Every structure is written in C-alpha cells, then in structure tokens.
Amino acid sequence: QVQLVETGGGLVQTGGSLRLSCAASALTFSTYTMAWFRQAPGKEREFVATISRSGVSTYYHDSVKGRFTISRDNAKNTLYLQMNSLKPEDTAVYYCTASPSAWSTSRTSQTYYAYWGQGTEVTVSS
C-alpha cells in the first residue's frame, strides 16, 4: 500500500522558514512526478510546486516563486519543500502527492496525481 507521510509543519512567525519532508513507501519513487499542494481554511486545495522524476525540472505557483524550493532525494524516497520568507497567507495544510505521468508545467491540477499524504499543518503568525 502506497504511503506518503508529510512532516515538518508547525507554527512560525512572518519571515521565518520551515522545511517540509514527505517520506514515500511502497512505490518506485524515482518514477513518479511529485508535487506539493496546500489548502487554506475555507479555500480550495491549490498547487504549490512540482518536480520531475530526476529532480532536474521544477515549476512553482507564482505566489511562492523565489521563496519556496522543491527538491527530492530518490535514494531516500523523500520529497522536500524548503519554505523561506513565510507570510500569513502561506498558512495552510500542505500535502505531498505523486503522479505516474511525466513532468510538465501543466501538472498543476489535482487530477494528475494518484497518491496523497495526510497533510502537515503550517501556521504563519503575523
């Protein structure tokens, strides 16, 4: 059974940093396009960032570009999201997700992604 387990969320002040991790099991991690989505209270889940199977290619939502960095370690079956210069509007539950489809900048819809983690909560105080 495929499992994606996110960790690293928490409470941080505006301008602070957090690093999220997503540990994957029971899938051939290196063959999956990976991504982070987030869902703020009362809002729909939205795309944050995606990374290709090799980790060479990445794509970000405009709202996090220059502040967030997505990366992966295929040897450790782990996906990361380094979040810097955090803002109150970054407050959300962050989800790790995996897609068997090839990477593309169009992979911003939830429909491409087959497996989801349970989420980790990030709260940015003002």
mmCIF file of N, CA and C in Angstrom:
data_model
loop_
_atom_site.group_PDB
_atom_site.id
_atom_site.type_symbol
_atom_site.label_atom_id
_atom_site.label_comp_id
_atom_site.label_asym_id
_atom_site.label_seq_id
_atom_site.Cartn_x
_atom_site.Cartn_y
_atom_site.Cartn_z
ATOM 1 N N GLN A 1 0.847 -1.190 0.000
ATOM 2 C CA GLN A 1 0.000 0.000 0.000
ATOM 3 C C GLN A 1 0.884 1.241 0.000
ATOM 4 N N VAL A 2 0.651 2.113 -0.969
ATOM 5 C CA VAL A 2 1.441 3.334 -1.080
ATOM 6 C C VAL A 2 1.158 4.256 0.100
ATOM 7 N N GLN A 3 2.235 4.799 0.653
ATOM 8 C CA GLN A 3 2.086 5.765 1.740
ATOM 9 C C GLN A 3 2.977 6.969 1.472
ATOM 10 N N LEU A 4 2.401 8.139 1.689
ATOM 11 C CA LEU A 4 3.141 9.403 1.657
ATOM 12 C C LEU A 4 2.906 10.064 3.004
ATOM 13 N N VAL A 5 3.988 10.318 3.727
ATOM 14 C CA VAL A 5 3.862 10.852 5.081
ATOM 15 C C VAL A 5 4.631 12.169 5.177
ATOM 16 N N GLU A 6 3.878 13.246 5.375
ATOM 17 C CA GLU A 6 4.472 14.577 5.490
ATOM 18 C C GLU A 6 4.823 14.891 6.937
ATOM 19 N N THR A 7 5.937 15.562 7.125
ATOM 20 C CA THR A 7 6.355 16.054 8.433
ATOM 21 C C THR A 7 6.997 17.426 8.263
ATOM 22 N N GLY A 8 7.163 18.121 9.379
ATOM 23 C CA GLY A 8 7.879 19.393 9.356
ATOM 24 C C GLY A 8 7.026 20.626 9.507
ATOM 25 N N GLY A 9 5.720 20.468 9.534
ATOM 26 C CA GLY A 9 4.861 21.624 9.716
ATOM 27 C C GLY A 9 4.962 22.177 11.133
ATOM 28 N N GLY A 10 4.358 23.342 11.327
ATOM 29 C CA GLY A 10 4.370 23.947 12.649
ATOM 30 C C GLY A 10 3.987 25.404 12.603
ATOM 31 N N LEU A 11 4.238 26.071 13.717
ATOM 32 C CA LEU A 11 3.929 27.494 13.855
ATOM 33 C C LEU A 11 5.223 28.295 13.690
ATOM 34 N N VAL A 12 5.165 29.314 12.842
ATOM 35 C CA VAL A 12 6.346 30.146 12.602
ATOM 36 C C VAL A 12 5.895 31.593 12.423
ATOM 37 N N GLN A 13 6.777 32.508 12.738
ATOM 38 C CA GLN A 13 6.444 33.934 12.573
ATOM 39 C C GLN A 13 6.665 34.375 11.128
ATOM 40 N N THR A 14 6.022 35.439 10.758
ATOM 41 C CA THR A 14 6.219 36.032 9.428
ATOM 42 C C THR A 14 7.704 36.269 9.182
ATOM 43 N N GLY A 15 8.145 35.853 8.001
ATOM 44 C CA GLY A 15 9.555 35.983 7.651
ATOM 45 C C GLY A 15 10.394 34.774 7.995
ATOM 46 N N GLY A 16 9.823 33.846 8.722
ATOM 47 C CA GLY A 16 10.547 32.662 9.137
ATOM 48 C C GLY A 16 10.608 31.598 8.055
ATOM 49 N N SER A 17 11.199 30.458 8.420
ATOM 50 C CA SER A 17 11.394 29.358 7.473
ATOM 51 C C SER A 17 10.942 28.036 8.081
ATOM 52 N N LEU A 18 10.534 27.141 7.203
ATOM 53 C CA LEU A 18 10.227 25.766 7.573
ATOM 54 C C LEU A 18 10.661 24.870 6.421
ATOM 55 N N ARG A 19 10.998 23.627 6.761
ATOM 56 C CA ARG A 19 11.298 22.634 5.736
ATOM 57 C C ARG A 19 10.372 21.442 5.930
ATOM 58 N N LEU A 20 9.538 21.207 4.926
ATOM 59 C CA LEU A 20 8.646 20.060 4.941
ATOM 60 C C LEU A 20 9.324 18.869 4.278
ATOM 61 N N SER A 21 9.029 17.687 4.791
ATOM 62 C CA SER A 21 9.515 16.446 4.193
ATOM 63 C C SER A 21 8.331 15.533 3.905
ATOM 64 N N CYS A 22 8.495 14.682 2.911
ATOM 65 C CA CYS A 22 7.470 13.696 2.570
ATOM 66 C C CYS A 22 8.171 12.381 2.295
ATOM 67 N N ALA A 23 7.957 11.414 3.169
ATOM 68 C CA ALA A 23 8.568 10.098 3.010
ATOM 69 C C ALA A 23 7.607 9.179 2.277
ATOM 70 N N ALA A 24 8.092 8.587 1.193
ATOM 71 C CA ALA A 24 7.258 7.710 0.368
ATOM 72 C C ALA A 24 7.638 6.252 0.571
ATOM 73 N N SER A 25 6.635 5.394 0.552
ATOM 74 C CA SER A 25 6.896 3.963 0.654
ATOM 75 C C SER A 25 5.945 3.198 -0.255
ATOM 76 N N ALA A 26 6.364 1.995 -0.641
ATOM 77 C CA ALA A 26 5.578 1.082 -1.476
ATOM 78 C C ALA A 26 5.309 1.630 -2.875
ATOM 79 N N LEU A 27 6.193 2.490 -3.374
ATOM 80 C CA LEU A 27 6.146 2.891 -4.771
ATOM 81 C C LEU A 27 7.579 3.139 -5.239
ATOM 82 N N THR A 28 7.779 3.006 -6.536
ATOM 83 C CA THR A 28 9.105 3.258 -7.091
ATOM 84 C C THR A 28 9.242 4.765 -7.236
ATOM 85 N N PHE A 29 9.744 5.374 -6.189
ATOM 86 C CA PHE A 29 9.701 6.833 -6.025
ATOM 87 C C PHE A 29 10.282 7.560 -7.232
ATOM 88 N N SER A 30 11.384 7.069 -7.759
ATOM 89 C CA SER A 30 12.086 7.773 -8.831
ATOM 90 C C SER A 30 11.314 7.797 -10.144
ATOM 91 N N THR A 31 10.242 7.045 -10.242
ATOM 92 C CA THR A 31 9.445 7.015 -11.473
ATOM 93 C C THR A 31 8.206 7.898 -11.390
ATOM 94 N N TYR A 32 8.063 8.624 -10.295
ATOM 95 C CA TYR A 32 6.891 9.472 -10.092
ATOM 96 C C TYR A 32 7.241 10.956 -10.112
ATOM 97 N N THR A 33 6.459 11.723 -10.864
ATOM 98 C CA THR A 33 6.457 13.173 -10.709
ATOM 99 C C THR A 33 5.852 13.477 -9.342
ATOM 100 N N MET A 34 6.469 14.397 -8.617
ATOM 101 C CA MET A 34 5.997 14.723 -7.268
ATOM 102 C C MET A 34 5.580 16.191 -7.201
ATOM 103 N N ALA A 35 4.744 16.491 -6.227
ATOM 104 C CA ALA A 35 4.278 17.870 -6.089
ATOM 105 C C ALA A 35 3.832 18.150 -4.659
ATOM 106 N N TRP A 36 3.738 19.412 -4.359
ATOM 107 C CA TRP A 36 3.129 19.898 -3.125
ATOM 108 C C TRP A 36 1.900 20.724 -3.495
ATOM 109 N N PHE A 37 0.806 20.490 -2.776
ATOM 110 C CA PHE A 37 -0.391 21.311 -2.830
ATOM 111 C C PHE A 37 -0.635 21.825 -1.414
ATOM 112 N N ARG A 38 -1.517 22.799 -1.309
ATOM 113 C CA ARG A 38 -1.896 23.288 0.017
ATOM 114 C C ARG A 38 -3.359 23.687 0.025
ATOM 115 N N GLN A 39 -3.937 23.659 1.221
ATOM 116 C CA GLN A 39 -5.336 24.051 1.384
ATOM 117 C C GLN A 39 -5.461 24.928 2.614
ATOM 118 N N ALA A 40 -5.810 26.188 2.384
ATOM 119 C CA ALA A 40 -6.020 27.131 3.474
ATOM 120 C C ALA A 40 -7.437 26.972 4.005
ATOM 121 N N PRO A 41 -7.684 27.388 5.242
ATOM 122 C CA PRO A 41 -9.023 27.273 5.823
ATOM 123 C C PRO A 41 -10.074 27.954 4.956
ATOM 124 N N GLY A 42 -11.109 27.226 4.622
ATOM 125 C CA GLY A 42 -12.200 27.786 3.849
ATOM 126 C C GLY A 42 -11.932 27.955 2.372
ATOM 127 N N LYS A 43 -10.794 27.442 1.903
ATOM 128 C CA LYS A 43 -10.439 27.596 0.491
ATOM 129 C C LYS A 43 -10.215 26.232 -0.153
ATOM 130 N N GLU A 44 -10.183 26.242 -1.485
ATOM 131 C CA GLU A 44 -9.918 25.008 -2.208
ATOM 132 C C GLU A 44 -8.429 24.680 -2.175
ATOM 133 N N ARG A 45 -8.130 23.403 -2.373
ATOM 134 C CA ARG A 45 -6.742 22.983 -2.433
ATOM 135 C C ARG A 45 -6.092 23.583 -3.680
ATOM 136 N N GLU A 46 -4.864 24.082 -3.529
ATOM 137 C CA GLU A 46 -4.188 24.710 -4.653
ATOM 138 C C GLU A 46 -2.770 24.177 -4.832
ATOM 139 N N PHE A 47 -2.324 24.243 -6.074
ATOM 140 C CA PHE A 47 -0.984 23.814 -6.445
ATOM 141 C C PHE A 47 0.076 24.736 -5.851
ATOM 142 N N VAL A 48 1.188 24.152 -5.405
ATOM 143 C CA VAL A 48 2.303 24.934 -4.884
ATOM 144 C C VAL A 48 3.544 24.760 -5.768
ATOM 145 N N ALA A 49 3.961 23.512 -5.971
ATOM 146 C CA ALA A 49 5.193 23.263 -6.734
ATOM 147 C C ALA A 49 5.215 21.817 -7.199
ATOM 148 N N THR A 50 5.940 21.578 -8.297
ATOM 149 C CA THR A 50 6.103 20.224 -8.806
ATOM 150 C C THR A 50 7.547 20.010 -9.247
ATOM 151 N N ILE A 51 7.965 18.753 -9.222
ATOM 152 C CA ILE A 51 9.335 18.404 -9.570
ATOM 153 C C ILE A 51 9.343 17.138 -10.416
ATOM 154 N N SER A 52 10.245 17.107 -11.385
ATOM 155 C CA SER A 52 10.332 15.964 -12.281
ATOM 156 C C SER A 52 10.937 14.747 -11.576
ATOM 157 N N ARG A 53 10.865 13.621 -12.257
ATOM 158 C CA ARG A 53 11.342 12.367 -11.680
ATOM 159 C C ARG A 53 12.810 12.429 -11.275
ATOM 160 N N SER A 54 13.607 13.082 -12.083
ATOM 161 C CA SER A 54 15.048 13.175 -11.804
ATOM 162 C C SER A 54 15.385 14.292 -10.834
ATOM 163 N N GLY A 55 14.444 15.226 -10.698
ATOM 164 C CA GLY A 55 14.684 16.391 -9.859
ATOM 165 C C GLY A 55 15.267 17.572 -10.603
ATOM 166 N N VAL A 56 15.520 17.410 -11.898
ATOM 167 C CA VAL A 56 16.150 18.480 -12.673
ATOM 168 C C VAL A 56 15.180 19.625 -12.946
ATOM 169 N N SER A 57 13.920 19.291 -13.197
ATOM 170 C CA SER A 57 12.935 20.312 -13.575
ATOM 171 C C SER A 57 11.957 20.591 -12.440
ATOM 172 N N THR A 58 11.685 21.876 -12.241
ATOM 173 C CA THR A 58 10.731 22.285 -11.216
ATOM 174 C C THR A 58 9.835 23.386 -11.758
ATOM 175 N N TYR A 59 8.694 23.549 -11.112
ATOM 176 C CA TYR A 59 7.745 24.597 -11.503
ATOM 177 C C TYR A 59 6.977 25.018 -10.271
ATOM 178 N N TYR A 60 6.745 26.335 -10.140
ATOM 179 C CA TYR A 60 6.131 26.882 -8.937
ATOM 180 C C TYR A 60 4.928 27.757 -9.260
ATOM 181 N N HIS A 61 4.016 27.803 -8.309
ATOM 182 C CA HIS A 61 2.950 28.793 -8.365
ATOM 183 C C HIS A 61 3.607 30.163 -8.187
ATOM 184 N N ASP A 62 3.072 31.146 -8.862
ATOM 185 C CA ASP A 62 3.668 32.481 -8.808
ATOM 186 C C ASP A 62 3.768 33.008 -7.376
ATOM 187 N N SER A 63 2.826 32.635 -6.524
ATOM 188 C CA SER A 63 2.784 33.188 -5.165
ATOM 189 C C SER A 63 3.944 32.714 -4.286
ATOM 190 N N VAL A 64 4.615 31.633 -4.685
ATOM 191 C CA VAL A 64 5.718 31.111 -3.864
ATOM 192 C C VAL A 64 7.060 31.172 -4.585
ATOM 193 N N LYS A 65 7.047 31.585 -5.832
ATOM 194 C CA LYS A 65 8.276 31.632 -6.623
ATOM 195 C C LYS A 65 9.298 32.539 -5.962
ATOM 196 N N GLY A 66 10.532 32.046 -5.833
ATOM 197 C CA GLY A 66 11.589 32.826 -5.200
ATOM 198 C C GLY A 66 11.652 32.667 -3.694
ATOM 199 N N ARG A 67 10.617 32.071 -3.101
ATOM 200 C CA ARG A 67 10.597 31.876 -1.640
ATOM 201 C C ARG A 67 10.648 30.386 -1.268
ATOM 202 N N PHE A 68 10.010 29.558 -2.073
ATOM 203 C CA PHE A 68 9.945 28.123 -1.808
ATOM 204 C C PHE A 68 10.844 27.374 -2.787
ATOM 205 N N THR A 69 11.406 26.260 -2.318
ATOM 206 C CA THR A 69 12.217 25.390 -3.173
ATOM 207 C C THR A 69 11.794 23.945 -2.979
ATOM 208 N N ILE A 70 11.386 23.302 -4.066
ATOM 209 C CA ILE A 70 11.037 21.885 -4.031
ATOM 210 C C ILE A 70 12.266 21.085 -4.446
ATOM 211 N N SER A 71 12.490 19.972 -3.767
ATOM 212 C CA SER A 71 13.615 19.095 -4.112
ATOM 213 C C SER A 71 13.261 17.667 -3.732
ATOM 214 N N ARG A 72 14.093 16.732 -4.177
ATOM 215 C CA ARG A 72 13.841 15.326 -3.862
ATOM 216 C C ARG A 72 15.161 14.588 -3.729
ATOM 217 N N ASP A 73 15.119 13.521 -2.950
ATOM 218 C CA ASP A 73 16.263 12.617 -2.827
ATOM 219 C C ASP A 73 15.744 11.223 -3.173
ATOM 220 N N ASN A 74 15.997 10.790 -4.370
ATOM 221 C CA ASN A 74 15.460 9.499 -4.819
ATOM 222 C C ASN A 74 16.081 8.327 -4.072
ATOM 223 N N ALA A 75 17.281 8.498 -3.565
ATOM 224 C CA ALA A 75 17.911 7.427 -2.794
ATOM 225 C C ALA A 75 17.222 7.229 -1.448
ATOM 226 N N LYS A 76 16.605 8.303 -0.953
ATOM 227 C CA LYS A 76 15.925 8.240 0.339
ATOM 228 C C LYS A 76 14.411 8.203 0.195
ATOM 229 N N ASN A 77 13.916 8.190 -1.055
ATOM 230 C CA ASN A 77 12.454 8.185 -1.294
ATOM 231 C C ASN A 77 11.763 9.333 -0.557
ATOM 232 N N THR A 78 12.365 10.502 -0.632
ATOM 233 C CA THR A 78 11.859 11.641 0.131
ATOM 234 C C THR A 78 11.770 12.892 -0.731
ATOM 235 N N LEU A 79 10.673 13.603 -0.551
ATOM 236 C CA LEU A 79 10.408 14.882 -1.206
ATOM 237 C C LEU A 79 10.513 15.980 -0.153
ATOM 238 N N TYR A 80 10.999 17.142 -0.567
ATOM 239 C CA TYR A 80 11.167 18.258 0.371
ATOM 240 C C TYR A 80 10.504 19.523 -0.174
ATOM 241 N N LEU A 81 10.183 20.426 0.768
ATOM 242 C CA LEU A 81 9.763 21.770 0.396
ATOM 243 C C LEU A 81 10.388 22.732 1.399
ATOM 244 N N GLN A 82 11.387 23.470 0.954
ATOM 245 C CA GLN A 82 12.006 24.497 1.778
ATOM 246 C C GLN A 82 11.215 25.783 1.599
ATOM 247 N N MET A 83 10.705 26.304 2.697
ATOM 248 C CA MET A 83 9.858 27.493 2.642
ATOM 249 C C MET A 83 10.542 28.618 3.417
ATOM 250 N N ASN A 84 10.895 29.676 2.720
ATOM 251 C CA ASN A 84 11.537 30.839 3.327
ATOM 252 C C ASN A 84 10.647 32.060 3.199
ATOM 253 N N SER A 85 10.953 33.086 3.961
ATOM 254 C CA SER A 85 10.203 34.349 3.918
ATOM 255 C C SER A 85 8.703 34.098 3.999
ATOM 256 N N LEU A 86 8.311 33.302 4.952
ATOM 257 C CA LEU A 86 6.905 32.900 5.062
ATOM 258 C C LEU A 86 6.011 34.087 5.391
ATOM 259 N N LYS A 87 4.795 34.029 4.845
ATOM 260 C CA LYS A 87 3.797 35.075 5.029
ATOM 261 C C LYS A 87 2.543 34.457 5.652
ATOM 262 N N PRO A 88 1.727 35.264 6.299
ATOM 263 C CA PRO A 88 0.478 34.728 6.875
ATOM 264 C C PRO A 88 -0.390 34.014 5.830
ATOM 265 N N GLU A 89 -0.354 34.471 4.597
ATOM 266 C CA GLU A 89 -1.162 33.840 3.552
ATOM 267 C C GLU A 89 -0.624 32.470 3.124
ATOM 268 N N ASP A 90 0.522 32.069 3.650
ATOM 269 C CA ASP A 90 1.032 30.719 3.414
ATOM 270 C C ASP A 90 0.435 29.717 4.403
ATOM 271 N N THR A 91 -0.316 30.195 5.370
ATOM 272 C CA THR A 91 -0.955 29.317 6.347
ATOM 273 C C THR A 91 -1.913 28.359 5.643
ATOM 274 N N ALA A 92 -1.682 27.054 5.853
ATOM 275 C CA ALA A 92 -2.474 26.037 5.162
ATOM 276 C C ALA A 92 -2.029 24.656 5.630
ATOM 277 N N VAL A 93 -2.794 23.659 5.236
ATOM 278 C CA VAL A 93 -2.331 22.271 5.333
ATOM 279 C C VAL A 93 -1.629 21.955 4.020
ATOM 280 N N TYR A 94 -0.413 21.447 4.119
ATOM 281 C CA TYR A 94 0.405 21.144 2.936
ATOM 282 C C TYR A 94 0.392 19.642 2.680
ATOM 283 N N TYR A 95 0.118 19.300 1.417
ATOM 284 C CA TYR A 95 0.002 17.901 1.014
ATOM 285 C C TYR A 95 1.075 17.536 -0.002
ATOM 286 N N CYS A 96 1.636 16.366 0.179
ATOM 287 C CA CYS A 96 2.561 15.760 -0.764
ATOM 288 C C CYS A 96 1.753 14.840 -1.685
ATOM 289 N N THR A 97 2.094 14.816 -2.969
ATOM 290 C CA THR A 97 1.347 13.983 -3.895
ATOM 291 C C THR A 97 2.234 13.447 -5.000
ATOM 292 N N ALA A 98 1.846 12.300 -5.558
ATOM 293 C CA ALA A 98 2.658 11.611 -6.560
ATOM 294 C C ALA A 98 1.835 11.311 -7.801
ATOM 295 N N SER A 99 2.461 11.512 -8.969
ATOM 296 C CA SER A 99 1.812 11.227 -10.241
ATOM 297 C C SER A 99 2.680 10.320 -11.095
ATOM 298 N N PRO A 100 2.068 9.317 -11.750
ATOM 299 C CA PRO A 100 2.838 8.467 -12.652
ATOM 300 C C PRO A 100 3.109 9.135 -13.999
ATOM 301 N N SER A 101 2.479 10.282 -14.238
ATOM 302 C CA SER A 101 2.636 10.982 -15.508
ATOM 303 C C SER A 101 3.979 11.687 -15.576
ATOM 304 N N ALA A 102 4.462 11.885 -16.792
ATOM 305 C CA ALA A 102 5.701 12.618 -16.976
ATOM 306 C C ALA A 102 5.528 14.068 -16.516
ATOM 307 N N TRP A 103 6.623 14.658 -16.078
ATOM 308 C CA TRP A 103 6.579 16.040 -15.582
ATOM 309 C C TRP A 103 6.248 17.012 -16.704
ATOM 310 N N SER A 104 5.525 18.052 -16.319
ATOM 311 C CA SER A 104 5.215 19.126 -17.246
ATOM 312 C C SER A 104 4.789 20.323 -16.419
ATOM 313 N N THR A 105 4.944 21.515 -16.974
ATOM 314 C CA THR A 105 4.476 22.704 -16.264
ATOM 315 C C THR A 105 2.955 22.749 -16.191
ATOM 316 N N SER A 106 2.296 21.852 -16.908
ATOM 317 C CA SER A 106 0.829 21.817 -16.846
ATOM 318 C C SER A 106 0.322 20.906 -15.738
ATOM 319 N N ARG A 107 1.234 20.281 -15.014
ATOM 320 C CA ARG A 107 0.825 19.330 -13.955
ATOM 321 C C ARG A 107 0.462 20.093 -12.669
ATOM 322 N N THR A 108 -0.481 21.023 -12.809
ATOM 323 C CA THR A 108 -0.884 21.831 -11.659
ATOM 324 C C THR A 108 -2.274 21.481 -11.169
ATOM 325 N N SER A 109 -2.905 20.529 -11.816
ATOM 326 C CA SER A 109 -4.247 20.101 -11.421
ATOM 327 C C SER A 109 -4.164 18.843 -10.572
ATOM 328 N N GLN A 110 -5.026 18.772 -9.586
ATOM 329 C CA GLN A 110 -5.066 17.598 -8.701
ATOM 330 C C GLN A 110 -5.363 16.313 -9.474
ATOM 331 N N THR A 111 -6.010 16.452 -10.625
ATOM 332 C CA THR A 111 -6.455 15.271 -11.365
ATOM 333 C C THR A 111 -5.298 14.429 -11.882
ATOM 334 N N TYR A 112 -4.108 15.026 -11.997
ATOM 335 C CA TYR A 112 -2.953 14.265 -12.488
ATOM 336 C C TYR A 112 -2.345 13.363 -11.419
ATOM 337 N N TYR A 113 -2.687 13.596 -10.170
ATOM 338 C CA TYR A 113 -1.979 12.969 -9.057
ATOM 339 C C TYR A 113 -2.780 11.831 -8.450
ATOM 340 N N ALA A 114 -2.085 10.683 -8.287
ATOM 341 C CA ALA A 114 -2.772 9.455 -7.892
ATOM 342 C C ALA A 114 -2.724 9.200 -6.391
ATOM 343 N N TYR A 115 -1.645 9.618 -5.742
ATOM 344 C CA TYR A 115 -1.471 9.308 -4.331
ATOM 345 C C TYR A 115 -1.257 10.601 -3.539
ATOM 346 N N TRP A 116 -1.834 10.637 -2.341
ATOM 347 C CA TRP A 116 -1.795 11.821 -1.493
ATOM 348 C C TRP A 116 -1.412 11.447 -0.073
ATOM 349 N N GLY A 117 -0.672 12.338 0.593
ATOM 350 C CA GLY A 117 -0.413 12.191 2.005
ATOM 351 C C GLY A 117 -1.557 12.758 2.819
ATOM 352 N N GLN A 118 -1.406 12.676 4.135
ATOM 353 C CA GLN A 118 -2.475 13.136 5.026
ATOM 354 C C GLN A 118 -2.364 14.631 5.334
ATOM 355 N N GLY A 119 -1.235 15.214 4.985
ATOM 356 C CA GLY A 119 -1.043 16.653 5.169
ATOM 357 C C GLY A 119 -0.312 17.005 6.456
ATOM 358 N N THR A 120 0.351 18.152 6.412
ATOM 359 C CA THR A 120 1.007 18.705 7.598
ATOM 360 C C THR A 120 0.646 20.188 7.682
ATOM 361 N N GLU A 121 0.306 20.645 8.851
ATOM 362 C CA GLU A 121 -0.223 21.994 9.012
ATOM 363 C C GLU A 121 0.891 23.014 9.215
ATOM 364 N N VAL A 122 0.791 24.093 8.487
ATOM 365 C CA VAL A 122 1.721 25.221 8.601
ATOM 366 C C VAL A 122 0.925 26.456 8.984
ATOM 367 N N THR A 123 1.334 27.105 10.059
ATOM 368 C CA THR A 123 0.680 28.326 10.507
ATOM 369 C C THR A 123 1.724 29.427 10.605
ATOM 370 N N VAL A 124 1.469 30.532 9.908
ATOM 371 C CA VAL A 124 2.388 31.661 9.925
ATOM 372 C C VAL A 124 1.698 32.802 10.652
ATOM 373 N N SER A 125 2.265 33.204 11.764
ATOM 374 C CA SER A 125 1.667 34.274 12.559
ATOM 375 C C SER A 125 2.207 35.635 12.128
ATOM 376 N N SER A 126 1.333 36.629 12.228
ATOM 377 C CA SER A 126 1.737 37.984 11.808
ATOM 378 C C SER A 126 2.303 38.776 12.967
#
